[in-house]
mmCIF file of C-alpha atoms and ligand atoms in Angstrom:
data_model
loop_
_atom_site.group_PDB
_atom_site.id
_atom_site.type_symbol
_atom_site.label_atom_id
_atom_site.label_comp_id
_atom_site.label_asym_id
_atom_site.label_seq_id
_atom_site.Cartn_x
_atom_site.Cartn_y
_atom_site.Cartn_z
ATOM 1 C CA MET A 85 56.841 53.930 14.656
ATOM 2 C CA ASP A 86 58.628 51.759 12.083
ATOM 3 C CA ILE A 87 61.491 53.698 10.577
ATOM 4 C CA ASP A 88 63.429 52.709 7.486
ATOM 5 C CA PHE A 89 66.838 54.037 8.466
ATOM 6 C CA SER A 90 68.262 53.277 5.034
ATOM 7 C CA GLU A 91 65.968 55.775 3.323
ATOM 8 C CA ILE A 92 67.215 59.132 2.104
ATOM 9 C CA ILE A 93 65.495 61.256 -0.534
ATOM 10 C CA TYR A 94 67.165 63.519 -3.095
ATOM 11 C CA LEU A 95 65.514 66.606 -4.608
ATOM 12 C CA ARG A 96 67.056 68.877 -7.223
ATOM 13 C CA ASP A 97 66.167 72.565 -7.683
ATOM 14 C CA PRO A 98 62.716 72.090 -6.116
ATOM 15 C CA GLU A 99 59.756 73.905 -7.666
ATOM 16 C CA PRO A 100 57.404 76.107 -5.592
ATOM 17 C CA LEU A 101 54.855 73.279 -5.712
ATOM 18 C CA THR A 102 57.322 70.961 -3.973
ATOM 19 C CA LEU A 103 58.279 73.627 -1.445
ATOM 20 C CA LYS A 104 54.626 74.125 -0.430
ATOM 21 C CA ALA A 105 53.193 77.297 1.052
ATOM 22 C CA ASP A 106 55.253 77.313 4.245
ATOM 23 C CA TYR A 107 57.994 75.399 6.008
ATOM 24 C CA GLN A 108 55.576 73.447 8.196
ATOM 25 C CA GLN A 109 53.701 72.052 5.195
ATOM 26 C CA PHE A 110 56.984 71.415 3.446
ATOM 27 C CA LEU A 111 58.341 69.471 6.436
ATOM 28 C CA LEU A 112 55.137 67.409 6.633
ATOM 29 C CA SER A 113 55.455 66.553 2.923
ATOM 30 C CA LEU A 114 58.869 64.942 3.481
ATOM 31 C CA MET A 115 59.017 61.195 4.079
ATOM 32 C CA ALA A 116 62.632 60.718 5.203
ATOM 33 C CA PRO A 117 65.928 62.600 5.569
ATOM 34 C CA THR A 118 66.088 64.760 2.461
ATOM 35 C CA VAL A 119 68.948 66.164 0.396
ATOM 36 C CA ILE A 120 68.160 69.258 -1.666
ATOM 37 C CA ASP A 121 70.567 70.303 -4.402
ATOM 38 C CA VAL A 122 70.503 73.773 -5.896
ATOM 39 C CA ALA A 123 72.606 74.482 -8.977
ATOM 40 C CA GLY A 124 75.015 77.379 -8.770
ATOM 41 C CA HIS A 125 77.058 79.312 -11.333
ATOM 42 C CA ASP A 126 80.108 77.190 -10.602
ATOM 43 C CA THR A 127 78.805 73.635 -10.705
ATOM 44 C CA LYS A 128 82.180 72.103 -9.825
ATOM 45 C CA LYS A 129 82.032 73.421 -6.290
ATOM 46 C CA CYS A 130 79.510 72.830 -3.547
ATOM 47 C CA ARG A 131 78.717 74.309 -0.136
ATOM 48 C CA VAL A 132 76.732 72.172 2.296
ATOM 49 C CA PHE A 133 74.259 73.179 5.003
ATOM 50 C CA THR A 134 72.942 70.512 7.376
ATOM 51 C CA THR A 135 69.728 71.191 9.275
ATOM 52 C CA LEU A 136 67.507 69.425 11.802
ATOM 53 C CA LEU A 137 70.064 66.934 13.103
ATOM 54 C CA HIS A 138 67.995 67.657 16.185
ATOM 55 C CA GLY A 139 64.268 67.603 15.484
ATOM 56 C CA ASP A 140 63.521 70.382 17.976
ATOM 57 C CA GLU A 141 65.979 72.864 16.415
ATOM 58 C CA PRO A 142 64.112 74.350 13.456
ATOM 59 C CA SER A 143 66.003 77.565 12.590
ATOM 60 C CA GLY A 144 68.110 75.914 9.860
ATOM 61 C CA LEU A 145 65.067 74.397 8.141
ATOM 62 C CA ILE A 146 63.026 77.605 8.428
ATOM 63 C CA ALA A 147 65.887 79.673 6.998
ATOM 64 C CA MET A 148 66.569 77.139 4.251
ATOM 65 C CA HIS A 149 62.911 77.145 3.204
ATOM 66 C CA ARG A 150 62.879 80.946 3.146
ATOM 67 C CA TRP A 151 66.069 80.982 1.058
ATOM 68 C CA LEU A 152 64.724 78.367 -1.373
ATOM 69 C CA THR A 153 61.404 80.144 -1.865
ATOM 70 C CA ALA A 154 63.046 83.564 -2.218
ATOM 71 C CA ASN A 155 65.764 82.105 -4.396
ATOM 72 C CA SER A 156 63.389 81.046 -7.171
ATOM 73 C CA LYS A 157 63.038 84.749 -7.988
ATOM 74 C CA ARG A 158 66.696 85.543 -7.483
ATOM 75 C CA SER A 159 69.947 84.737 -9.202
ATOM 76 C CA LYS A 160 71.781 81.446 -8.825
ATOM 77 C CA PRO A 161 74.106 81.002 -5.871
ATOM 78 C CA THR A 162 77.841 81.229 -6.526
ATOM 79 C CA THR A 163 78.384 77.467 -6.305
ATOM 80 C CA ASN A 164 76.121 74.463 -5.991
ATOM 81 C CA ILE A 165 74.413 74.315 -2.629
ATOM 82 C CA ARG A 166 73.417 71.110 -0.890
ATOM 83 C CA PHE A 167 70.972 71.281 2.005
ATOM 84 C CA ILE A 168 70.513 68.183 4.120
ATOM 85 C CA ILE A 169 67.407 67.911 6.307
ATOM 86 C CA CYS A 170 68.116 65.167 8.819
ATOM 87 C CA SER A 171 65.627 64.238 11.544
ATOM 88 C CA VAL A 172 62.477 64.725 9.490
ATOM 89 C CA ASP A 173 60.536 62.051 11.400
ATOM 90 C CA ALA A 174 61.280 63.449 14.880
ATOM 91 C CA ALA A 175 60.594 67.040 13.783
ATOM 92 C CA SER A 176 57.274 66.077 12.136
ATOM 93 C CA LEU A 177 55.714 64.542 15.235
ATOM 94 C CA ALA A 178 53.011 66.762 16.739
ATOM 95 C CA PRO A 179 53.561 69.304 18.041
ATOM 96 C CA LEU A 180 56.097 70.090 15.305
ATOM 97 C CA PHE A 181 59.714 70.633 16.355
ATOM 98 C CA SER A 182 59.165 69.393 19.891
ATOM 99 C CA ARG A 183 61.316 66.232 19.813
ATOM 100 C CA ARG A 184 65.080 66.159 19.607
ATOM 101 C CA PHE A 185 64.765 62.525 18.461
ATOM 102 C CA ILE A 186 62.048 59.880 18.573
ATOM 103 C CA ASP A 187 61.610 58.088 21.907
ATOM 104 C CA GLY A 188 63.533 54.837 21.878
ATOM 105 C CA ASN A 189 65.913 56.047 19.184
ATOM 106 C CA LYS A 190 69.248 57.775 19.576
ATOM 107 C CA ASP A 191 70.410 61.354 19.264
ATOM 108 C CA ILE A 192 71.812 61.114 15.723
ATOM 109 C CA ASN A 193 74.457 63.717 16.521
ATOM 110 C CA ARG A 194 76.014 61.107 18.812
ATOM 111 C CA CYS A 195 76.070 58.441 16.081
ATOM 112 C CA PHE A 196 78.714 59.630 13.574
ATOM 113 C CA GLY A 197 82.005 57.858 12.947
ATOM 114 C CA THR A 198 81.254 54.897 15.214
ATOM 115 C CA GLY A 199 81.797 52.077 12.705
ATOM 116 C CA ASN A 200 78.263 50.802 13.467
ATOM 117 C CA ASP A 201 75.809 50.491 10.612
ATOM 118 C CA HIS A 202 72.385 49.822 12.072
ATOM 119 C CA SER A 203 69.410 52.081 12.923
ATOM 120 C CA ASP A 204 70.458 55.648 13.777
ATOM 121 C CA TYR A 205 74.109 54.821 12.989
ATOM 122 C CA LEU A 206 73.101 53.828 9.457
ATOM 123 C CA ARG A 207 71.252 57.094 9.022
ATOM 124 C CA ALA A 208 74.280 59.015 10.321
ATOM 125 C CA ASN A 209 76.470 57.167 7.806
ATOM 126 C CA LEU A 210 74.105 58.085 4.948
ATOM 127 C CA ILE A 211 74.136 61.738 5.951
ATOM 128 C CA GLU A 212 77.916 61.708 6.163
ATOM 129 C CA GLN A 213 78.067 60.076 2.737
ATOM 130 C CA ALA A 214 75.701 62.707 1.303
ATOM 131 C CA ILE A 215 78.195 65.320 2.437
ATOM 132 C CA ARG A 216 81.290 63.499 1.173
ATOM 133 C CA GLU A 217 79.891 62.763 -2.276
ATOM 134 C CA VAL A 218 79.937 66.462 -3.232
ATOM 135 C CA ALA A 219 83.439 67.095 -1.772
ATOM 136 C CA PRO A 220 82.207 70.404 -0.325
ATOM 137 C CA GLU A 221 84.365 73.474 0.080
ATOM 138 C CA ALA A 222 82.515 74.374 3.308
ATOM 139 C CA ILE A 223 80.036 72.743 5.683
ATOM 140 C CA ILE A 224 77.735 74.641 8.020
ATOM 141 C CA ASP A 225 75.711 72.630 10.526
ATOM 142 C CA LEU A 226 72.742 74.632 11.805
ATOM 143 C CA HIS A 227 71.332 74.077 15.302
ATOM 144 C CA ASN A 228 69.476 75.964 18.033
ATOM 145 C CA THR A 229 70.609 76.405 21.609
ATOM 146 C CA SER A 230 68.667 74.423 24.184
ATOM 147 C CA GLY A 231 67.613 77.566 26.055
ATOM 148 C CA SER A 232 67.420 81.292 25.641
ATOM 149 C CA SER A 233 70.852 82.395 24.385
ATOM 150 C CA PRO A 234 72.689 84.548 21.880
ATOM 151 C CA ALA A 235 73.924 82.710 18.771
ATOM 152 C CA TYR A 236 77.402 81.236 18.791
ATOM 153 C CA ALA A 237 79.579 78.946 16.699
ATOM 154 C CA SER A 238 81.523 75.904 17.693
ATOM 155 C CA GLY A 239 84.123 73.794 15.976
ATOM 156 C CA SER A 240 86.954 71.423 16.667
ATOM 157 C CA ILE A 241 89.386 73.221 14.348
ATOM 158 C CA ILE A 242 89.655 76.977 13.987
ATOM 159 C CA THR A 243 91.173 78.411 10.829
ATOM 160 C CA ALA A 244 90.758 81.785 9.105
ATOM 161 C CA ASN A 245 88.144 80.174 6.849
ATOM 162 C CA VAL A 246 86.211 78.712 9.756
ATOM 163 C CA LEU A 247 86.177 82.105 11.467
ATOM 164 C CA SER A 248 84.958 83.748 8.262
ATOM 165 C CA LEU A 249 82.095 81.276 7.972
ATOM 166 C CA ALA A 250 81.178 81.681 11.644
ATOM 167 C CA SER A 251 81.255 85.464 11.396
ATOM 168 C CA SER A 252 78.341 85.363 8.942
ATOM 169 C CA PHE A 253 76.197 84.195 11.864
ATOM 170 C CA CYS A 254 77.566 85.321 15.211
ATOM 171 C CA ARG A 255 80.304 86.942 17.300
ATOM 172 C CA THR A 256 81.462 84.119 19.559
ATOM 173 C CA MET A 257 83.148 80.829 18.719
ATOM 174 C CA LEU A 258 83.839 77.894 21.019
ATOM 175 C CA LEU A 259 86.823 75.717 20.233
ATOM 176 C CA SER A 260 85.827 72.336 21.588
ATOM 177 C CA ASP A 261 87.378 68.896 21.528
ATOM 178 C CA PHE A 262 84.405 66.923 22.787
ATOM 179 C CA LYS A 263 84.400 63.318 21.656
ATOM 180 C CA VAL A 264 80.700 62.526 21.433
ATOM 181 C CA ASN A 265 80.502 61.153 17.851
ATOM 182 C CA SER A 266 78.957 64.315 16.498
ATOM 183 C CA LEU A 267 79.025 65.313 12.828
ATOM 184 C CA MET A 268 81.403 68.148 13.696
ATOM 185 C CA GLU A 269 84.129 65.698 14.790
ATOM 186 C CA GLN A 270 84.311 63.961 11.398
ATOM 187 C CA LYS A 271 87.091 64.893 8.969
ATOM 188 C CA PHE A 272 85.778 66.362 5.730
ATOM 189 C CA ASN A 273 88.867 68.149 4.482
ATOM 190 C CA CYS A 274 87.155 71.536 4.370
ATOM 191 C CA PRO A 275 86.115 74.223 6.856
ATOM 192 C CA PHE A 276 83.320 72.995 9.105
ATOM 193 C CA VAL A 277 81.396 75.106 11.560
ATOM 194 C CA THR A 278 78.436 74.355 13.811
ATOM 195 C CA ILE A 279 76.142 77.297 14.434
ATOM 196 C CA GLU A 280 73.914 77.391 17.490
ATOM 197 C CA CYS A 281 71.471 80.017 16.221
ATOM 198 C CA GLY A 282 69.915 80.867 19.608
ATOM 199 C CA ASP A 283 66.602 79.748 21.079
ATOM 200 C CA SER A 284 64.407 77.624 18.799
ATOM 201 C CA HIS A 285 61.328 79.783 19.506
ATOM 202 C CA ASP A 286 63.073 83.081 18.849
ATOM 203 C CA GLN A 287 62.372 84.731 15.486
ATOM 204 C CA GLN A 288 65.809 86.301 15.680
ATOM 205 C CA SER A 289 67.416 82.824 15.570
ATOM 206 C CA HIS A 290 65.700 82.066 12.241
ATOM 207 C CA GLU A 291 66.796 85.449 10.915
ATOM 208 C CA ILE A 292 70.421 84.769 11.909
ATOM 209 C CA ALA A 293 70.307 81.420 10.094
ATOM 210 C CA TYR A 294 68.754 83.007 6.991
ATOM 211 C CA GLN A 295 71.215 85.896 6.770
ATOM 212 C CA GLY A 296 74.119 83.471 7.168
ATOM 213 C CA ILE A 297 72.847 81.103 4.455
ATOM 214 C CA LYS A 298 72.250 84.056 2.146
ATOM 215 C CA HIS A 299 75.682 85.516 2.750
ATOM 216 C CA ILE A 300 77.579 82.268 2.306
ATOM 217 C CA SER A 301 75.624 81.095 -0.733
ATOM 218 C CA TYR A 302 76.269 84.333 -2.636
ATOM 219 C CA CYS A 303 79.786 84.996 -1.420
ATOM 220 C CA GLU A 304 82.234 84.855 -4.326
ATOM 221 C CA ASN A 305 85.215 83.149 -2.775
ATOM 222 C CA ILE A 306 84.913 81.204 0.422
ATOM 223 C CA SER A 307 88.647 80.928 0.960
ATOM 224 C CA ASN A 308 89.290 84.632 1.122
ATOM 225 C CA PHE A 309 86.180 86.398 2.266
ATOM 226 C CA HIS A 310 86.817 88.517 5.281
ATOM 227 C CA GLN A 311 85.418 88.171 8.764
ATOM 228 C CA GLU A 312 82.056 89.908 8.802
ATOM 229 C CA LYS A 313 82.348 90.624 12.513
ATOM 230 C CA GLN A 314 85.209 90.307 14.961
ATOM 231 C CA LEU A 315 84.879 86.969 16.739
ATOM 232 C CA GLU A 316 85.596 86.252 20.363
ATOM 233 C CA ILE A 317 87.109 82.774 20.674
ATOM 234 C CA MET A 318 86.490 80.677 23.787
ATOM 235 C CA TYR A 319 88.795 77.747 24.421
ATOM 236 C CA GLU A 320 88.116 74.406 26.072
ATOM 237 C CA PRO A 321 84.486 74.533 27.086
ATOM 238 C CA LEU A 322 83.666 71.789 29.590
ATOM 239 C CA ARG A 323 80.276 70.233 30.200
ATOM 240 C CA LEU A 324 78.815 70.351 33.680
ATOM 241 C CA GLN A 325 76.796 67.181 34.157
ATOM 242 C CA LEU A 326 74.764 65.546 36.869
ATOM 243 C CA LYS A 327 76.168 62.252 38.031
ATOM 244 C CA LYS A 328 73.982 59.270 37.189
ATOM 245 C CA GLY A 329 70.740 59.129 39.135
ATOM 246 C CA VAL A 330 71.063 62.599 40.679
ATOM 247 C CA HIS A 331 67.744 64.410 41.013
ATOM 248 C CA LEU A 332 67.344 67.785 39.293
ATOM 249 C CA SER A 333 64.844 70.548 39.954
ATOM 250 C CA TYR A 334 64.476 74.259 39.260
ATOM 251 C CA SER A 335 63.313 76.899 41.706
ATOM 252 C CA ASP A 336 63.795 80.496 42.814
ATOM 253 C CA HIS A 337 64.542 79.401 46.381
ATOM 254 C CA ASP A 338 65.918 76.451 48.313
ATOM 255 C CA GLU A 339 63.182 73.871 48.768
ATOM 256 C CA GLY A 340 65.482 71.296 50.346
ATOM 257 C CA SER A 341 65.151 69.033 47.284
ATOM 258 C CA LEU A 342 67.416 66.071 46.624
ATOM 259 C CA GLY A 343 70.384 66.445 44.289
ATOM 260 C CA LEU A 344 70.701 69.793 42.549
ATOM 261 C CA THR A 345 68.221 72.638 42.331
ATOM 262 C CA LEU A 346 69.179 75.165 39.651
ATOM 263 C CA LYS A 347 67.919 78.732 39.759
ATOM 264 C CA ASN A 348 64.802 79.203 37.633
ATOM 265 C CA ASN A 349 66.516 81.896 35.637
ATOM 266 C CA ILE A 350 69.655 79.835 34.876
ATOM 267 C CA GLU A 351 69.361 80.668 31.153
ATOM 268 C CA GLN A 352 70.100 84.332 31.843
ATOM 269 C CA PHE A 353 73.746 83.348 32.429
ATOM 270 C CA ASN A 354 74.026 82.494 28.721
ATOM 271 C CA PHE A 355 74.090 86.254 28.250
ATOM 272 C CA GLY A 356 77.260 87.772 29.632
ATOM 273 C CA GLY A 357 78.453 85.034 32.003
ATOM 274 C CA ALA A 358 78.653 84.658 35.762
ATOM 275 C CA GLN A 359 81.054 86.368 38.149
ATOM 276 C CA GLN A 360 83.094 84.721 40.894
ATOM 277 C CA GLY A 361 80.806 84.167 43.904
ATOM 278 C CA GLN A 362 77.658 84.091 41.770
ATOM 279 C CA MET A 363 75.128 81.628 43.186
ATOM 280 C CA LEU A 364 73.641 79.218 40.627
ATOM 281 C CA GLY A 365 71.495 76.942 42.793
ATOM 282 C CA TRP A 366 71.332 74.633 45.799
ATOM 283 C CA LEU A 367 72.753 71.194 46.560
ATOM 284 C CA ASP A 368 71.719 68.416 48.912
ATOM 285 C CA CYS A 369 74.123 67.000 51.528
ATOM 286 C CA ASN A 370 76.283 65.403 48.806
ATOM 287 C CA LEU A 371 77.234 68.928 47.682
ATOM 288 C CA LEU A 372 79.584 68.979 44.646
ATOM 289 C CA ALA A 373 79.758 65.160 44.632
ATOM 290 C CA ASN A 374 76.434 65.360 42.736
ATOM 291 C CA LEU A 375 78.215 66.859 39.744
ATOM 292 C CA GLN A 376 80.933 66.151 37.239
ATOM 293 C CA LEU A 377 82.964 68.408 35.007
ATOM 294 C CA LEU A 378 85.303 66.150 33.048
ATOM 295 C CA ASN A 379 88.445 67.559 31.448
ATOM 296 C CA SER A 380 90.104 66.084 28.344
ATOM 297 C CA GLN A 381 91.830 63.479 30.547
ATOM 298 C CA ASN A 382 88.397 62.430 31.859
ATOM 299 C CA LYS A 383 89.203 63.785 35.317
ATOM 300 C CA ASN A 384 86.425 65.406 37.335
ATOM 301 C CA ILE A 385 87.589 68.972 37.992
ATOM 302 C CA VAL A 386 84.275 70.404 39.199
ATOM 303 C CA GLU A 387 85.970 71.839 42.311
ATOM 304 C CA ASN A 388 88.294 73.960 40.165
ATOM 305 C CA TYR A 389 85.309 75.844 38.751
ATOM 306 C CA PHE A 390 82.649 75.732 41.449
ATOM 307 C CA SER A 391 82.565 75.919 45.216
ATOM 308 C CA VAL A 392 79.990 75.685 47.966
ATOM 309 C CA ARG A 393 78.669 78.339 50.353
ATOM 310 C CA GLY A 394 76.434 76.623 52.899
ATOM 311 C CA ASN A 395 74.538 74.405 50.467
ATOM 312 C CA GLN A 396 74.656 76.891 47.592
ATOM 313 C CA ILE A 397 76.667 76.148 44.464
ATOM 314 C CA ILE A 398 78.665 79.217 43.499
ATOM 315 C CA CYS A 399 81.189 80.100 40.782
ATOM 316 C CA ALA A 400 84.761 79.724 42.069
ATOM 317 C CA MET A 401 85.956 82.203 39.425
ATOM 318 C CA ASN A 402 84.570 84.371 36.653
ATOM 319 C CA LEU A 403 82.930 82.037 34.148
ATOM 320 C CA ARG A 404 81.274 82.152 30.762
ATOM 321 C CA ILE A 405 78.264 79.880 30.556
ATOM 322 C CA PHE A 406 76.760 78.460 27.360
ATOM 323 C CA MET A 407 73.736 76.291 26.659
ATOM 324 C CA ALA A 408 72.321 76.593 30.175
ATOM 325 C CA THR A 409 68.812 75.276 29.818
ATOM 326 C CA ALA A 410 65.635 75.103 31.828
ATOM 327 C CA SER A 411 64.710 72.025 29.793
ATOM 328 C CA LYS A 412 64.990 69.289 32.383
ATOM 329 C CA ASP A 413 65.189 66.512 29.771
ATOM 330 C CA THR A 414 68.224 67.989 28.028
ATOM 331 C CA ALA A 415 69.839 68.963 31.307
ATOM 332 C CA LYS A 416 69.471 65.458 32.741
ATOM 333 C CA ARG A 417 70.340 63.531 29.587
ATOM 334 C CA ASP A 418 73.227 65.587 28.265
ATOM 335 C CA TYR A 419 74.533 68.474 30.344
ATOM 336 C CA LEU A 420 73.477 71.333 32.618
ATOM 337 C CA PHE A 421 75.591 73.821 30.679
ATOM 338 C CA TYR A 422 78.984 74.402 29.058
ATOM 339 C CA VAL A 423 81.446 76.454 31.014
ATOM 340 C CA VAL A 424 84.641 78.341 30.100
ATOM 341 C CA LYS A 425 86.980 80.277 32.368
ATOM 342 C CA SER A 426 86.581 83.973 31.699
ATOM 343 C CA ASN A 427 89.342 86.580 31.758
ATOM 344 C CA ASN A 428 87.034 89.400 32.658
HETATM 345 ZN ZN1 ZN B 62 71.503 70.580 18.163
#
């Protein structure tokens, strides 16, 4: 597929005809990353929602479409709202919302702030520019988790305003300092929060995204609205990764496979964590040398968090686990899951 990475389309206060009958038809009518502006009462201020940075994470788009179609009958939002729909081409490939990005291209959420200006980097720059040009007072980046999971927020800076924004969506926030050239790491001079709305196939995830958009777009004052729910903050999540070339499989018992075999039901640990001694899977004779858990100094500290019983990988302490996924592609390319030491 030939992609014009320099293309970005702007729509203003779209009519029902433009929005089509449903979000699928609307997505298929888009030709490129699309910016949608909606006028608010206060036109000097703007709040930005980014959606579909990952083409297989539809909750933000679904919620945005619901808000836009409902909004034509409702009052104006408090301020201008800018929605940015990013990976339209990847999301539109059949079956819809099945590709994180197009084969041969890059994950755009690894392409921000690099100084490069070709292909996916150019697109990332245009999206960043579309955010900067409205000098937003808040940015919310909507994603889905890569497996079955409750919703949670993540950010690289936590302030009262960030917590307020996050609390419109969820009850847990991860403070992370990953350097992966994501949108979240860029400096916009306003509160920024990434929301992982839960599983992409779960209706509840779309509902969470919709309620959050609705709340934030009609909230009077973003700098002093209170926390909707008490948030639990998790510090320093680390990413458990396979070392290069290590084989991965999933099973409910030890099949003697090479590399790492994760338990089939690994995603269940996204709910409520894993206790010390909990078994997560099986390793080949290389044991923990198959894995890496890099700290902020780039040191592999996998043995501080996990240990081995026979050839089983077990938790060396009580852990909270996020983003565990039974999607082999994501697990092999990016990470097996995020992990945080738990106090309880
Ligand atoms: Zn994502």
